[in-house]
Amino acid sequence: MNQNTSDLFPRDFVWGVSTAAYQIEGATTAGGRGRSSWDAFVAEPGRITNGDTGDTACDHYHRYPEDIALMKELGVDAYRFSFSWSRIQPGGRGAVNGAGLGFYDKLVDGLLEAGIQPSPTLFHWDTPLELEQAGGWLNRDTAERFAEYAAVLGGHFADRIPRWITINEPAALTLLGYGAGIHAPGLALGFDALPAAQHLLLAHGLGVQALRSAGAGNIGIANNHAATWPASENQADQQAAGLYDALTNRMFADPILTGAYPGALTPFLPPLPDGDLATISVPIDWYGVNSYNPVLVGAPTAGGAALVDGHALDASLPFELRELEGYPRTDFDWPVVPDALTDLLLGFKDRYGSKLPPIVITENGAAYNVGPDDDGRVPDVRRIDYTNAHLQALAAAMGAGVDVRGYFHWSLMDNFEWAAGYSQRFGLVHIDYETQKRTPKDSYYWYQQLIRSSKGAGA
Ligand code: FCB
């Protein structure tokens, strides 16, 4: 099965793994790091499962050499991590913190020495707290500050970094962070959250420009997308699903790829200053897709509030998430529907045609909470099945003409899964949070084999 799946990909396909700063680094006060929106959010009672925080996480800040060694052994071409803005500019603006840059210098140089392409995300949700307190992404100034920060990183790293990602999942930050209050900063503004989307997209465009001016190239964004299926043929369900699709998928892809917001959102979006859409749609070199599962959406029914990962959404929303029945589910209760990835990518090709740059899958993976057995082995066979099936679905989309250049598995190792704390394990490597012992799971060895065979190195 391994051999077959690897045969479906070209030799120069980029195989990678992903992580993000707040989820793995820990050491939240080391080296002059400032506080971020997530430091503040996790300290609020009741926000995170079991009251977990990212204070220690995987202690990657201190253990990065071991983590690089694990990736080298795994054989990945590339590693997607994120810079912590609060390490680089503790207050989110102005003076640069040398110790913060110094940490990433060591990480980047260590990766290059190991033959792994550093592929950083500039911003994966951890807004410097001072900026958050000044309105965060609801405030247009944060986009300007992001451009300044991007210029710092571009200036410092352009000659060492072969692939850049501006922002991770502006949709999730807008909708979960400002719309539903499930993520930092914990505001439940409903449709009033949408200016955050506009400013995040503006920040993306300004960031691309700043990186290019600093000599950096090969730039993309990591947007989350879920194939959206209407609950039925009836018109109310179709309309509800159409609005959900516009709000979660097209609001973030259309402006970047076509220079316009979906018409369905016009009633909800504050007017934009002239020129913003031109900035948002500056050409990118590739488009990153994070995708895990499809969603089934219908018209609201009485008493049927939508749920996201067990959190209730505002019952007055004009749509409702329905249970997708008949599919296996991960331990996070996400449905496993590999074909939906083929669907999603073919939908992108149809919608955006020649405006669609090459795609990179910047995240895909699953939470299965399996730990070491008595022999110290982690038999996470369901993660292998999930990944294998999604890679086959990806190859099917490629076979149907979608240009996909790489796949980054989420995640290298178990880590702090936002509102779910440490309760959900997405890693190829198991972390014992008491001892920080790293144990490669069966899925790690499976992925290693797949990468080897895909490079023609034999079984
Ligand atoms: C994505 C996030 C990533 C991780 C996975 C499971 O939405 O970008 O940080 O939490 O989900």
PDB file of N, CA, C and O and ligand atoms in Angstrom, residues 23 124-125 168-169 290 292 334 363 410 417-418 426, ligand 1:
ATOM      1  N   GLN A  23       2.257  26.283  19.665  1.00  0.00           N
ATOM      2  CA  GLN A  23       1.858  24.901  19.943  1.00  0.00           C
ATOM      3  C   GLN A  23       3.013  24.018  20.412  1.00  0.00           C
ATOM      4  O   GLN A  23       2.770  22.968  20.995  1.00  0.00           O
ATOM      5  N   HIS A 124       1.156  32.603  12.954  1.00  0.00           N
ATOM      6  CA  HIS A 124       0.225  31.490  13.174  1.00  0.00           C
ATOM      7  C   HIS A 124      -0.574  31.792  14.450  1.00  0.00           C
ATOM      8  O   HIS A 124      -0.437  31.113  15.460  1.00  0.00           O
ATOM      9  N   TRP A 125      -1.312  32.918  14.421  1.00  0.00           N
ATOM     10  CA  TRP A 125      -2.345  33.248  15.414  1.00  0.00           C
ATOM     11  C   TRP A 125      -1.906  33.919  16.709  1.00  0.00           C
ATOM     12  O   TRP A 125      -2.743  34.399  17.469  1.00  0.00           O
ATOM     13  N   ASN A 168      -1.182  31.955   8.678  1.00  0.00           N
ATOM     14  CA  ASN A 168      -1.918  30.697   8.793  1.00  0.00           C
ATOM     15  C   ASN A 168      -3.403  30.951   9.044  1.00  0.00           C
ATOM     16  O   ASN A 168      -3.770  31.644   9.997  1.00  0.00           O
ATOM     17  N   GLU A 169      -4.227  30.401   8.218  1.00  0.00           N
ATOM     18  CA  GLU A 169      -5.674  30.329   8.435  1.00  0.00           C
ATOM     19  C   GLU A 169      -6.296  31.617   8.965  1.00  0.00           C
ATOM     20  O   GLU A 169      -6.816  31.642  10.101  1.00  0.00           O
ATOM     21  N   ASN A 290      -4.843  24.053   3.848  1.00  0.00           N
ATOM     22  CA  ASN A 290      -4.937  23.197   5.028  1.00  0.00           C
ATOM     23  C   ASN A 290      -6.303  22.533   4.944  1.00  0.00           C
ATOM     24  O   ASN A 290      -7.315  23.237   4.846  1.00  0.00           O
ATOM     25  N   TYR A 292      -8.789  19.109   6.407  1.00  0.00           N
ATOM     26  CA  TYR A 292      -8.920  17.947   7.293  1.00  0.00           C
ATOM     27  C   TYR A 292     -10.162  17.119   6.989  1.00  0.00           C
ATOM     28  O   TYR A 292     -10.119  15.896   6.986  1.00  0.00           O
ATOM     29  N   TRP A 334     -13.775  14.382  14.262  1.00  0.00           N
ATOM     30  CA  TRP A 334     -13.843  14.909  12.902  1.00  0.00           C
ATOM     31  C   TRP A 334     -14.093  13.739  11.942  1.00  0.00           C
ATOM     32  O   TRP A 334     -13.432  12.696  12.061  1.00  0.00           O
ATOM     33  N   GLU A 363      -1.279  21.664   5.436  1.00  0.00           N
ATOM     34  CA  GLU A 363      -1.684  20.874   6.613  1.00  0.00           C
ATOM     35  C   GLU A 363      -2.703  19.823   6.210  1.00  0.00           C
ATOM     36  O   GLU A 363      -3.626  20.106   5.436  1.00  0.00           O
ATOM     37  N   TRP A 410       0.291  17.513   9.194  1.00  0.00           N
ATOM     38  CA  TRP A 410       0.097  18.097  10.529  1.00  0.00           C
ATOM     39  C   TRP A 410      -0.094  16.951  11.496  1.00  0.00           C
ATOM     40  O   TRP A 410      -1.099  16.261  11.403  1.00  0.00           O
ATOM     41  N   GLU A 417      -3.065  21.697  21.220  1.00  0.00           N
ATOM     42  CA  GLU A 417      -4.096  21.841  20.191  1.00  0.00           C
ATOM     43  C   GLU A 417      -5.127  22.901  20.613  1.00  0.00           C
ATOM     44  O   GLU A 417      -6.290  22.620  20.847  1.00  0.00           O
ATOM     45  N   TRP A 418      -4.667  24.132  20.752  1.00  0.00           N
ATOM     46  CA  TRP A 418      -5.527  25.296  20.979  1.00  0.00           C
ATOM     47  C   TRP A 418      -6.566  25.039  22.084  1.00  0.00           C
ATOM     48  O   TRP A 418      -6.187  24.583  23.158  1.00  0.00           O
ATOM     49  N   PHE A 426      -2.011  14.955  17.375  1.00  0.00           N
ATOM     50  CA  PHE A 426      -1.919  14.942  15.912  1.00  0.00           C
ATOM     51  C   PHE A 426      -0.532  14.501  15.411  1.00  0.00           C
ATOM     52  O   PHE A 426      -0.268  14.548  14.219  1.00  0.00           O
TER      53      PHE A 426
HETATM   54  C1  FCB B   1      -5.376  23.897  12.046  1.00  0.00           C
HETATM   55  C2  FCB B   1      -4.317  24.778  12.674  1.00  0.00           C
HETATM   56  C3  FCB B   1      -3.199  23.997  13.303  1.00  0.00           C
HETATM   57  C4  FCB B   1      -3.694  22.745  14.021  1.00  0.00           C
HETATM   58  C5  FCB B   1      -4.626  21.946  13.154  1.00  0.00           C
HETATM   59  C6  FCB B   1      -5.149  20.689  13.787  1.00  0.00           C
HETATM   60  O1  FCB B   1      -6.568  24.621  11.968  1.00  0.00           O
HETATM   61  O2  FCB B   1      -3.743  25.619  11.699  1.00  0.00           O
HETATM   62  O3  FCB B   1      -2.476  24.858  14.129  1.00  0.00           O
HETATM   63  O4  FCB B   1      -4.219  23.077  15.234  1.00  0.00           O
HETATM   64  O5  FCB B   1      -5.695  22.743  12.747  1.00  0.00           O
END
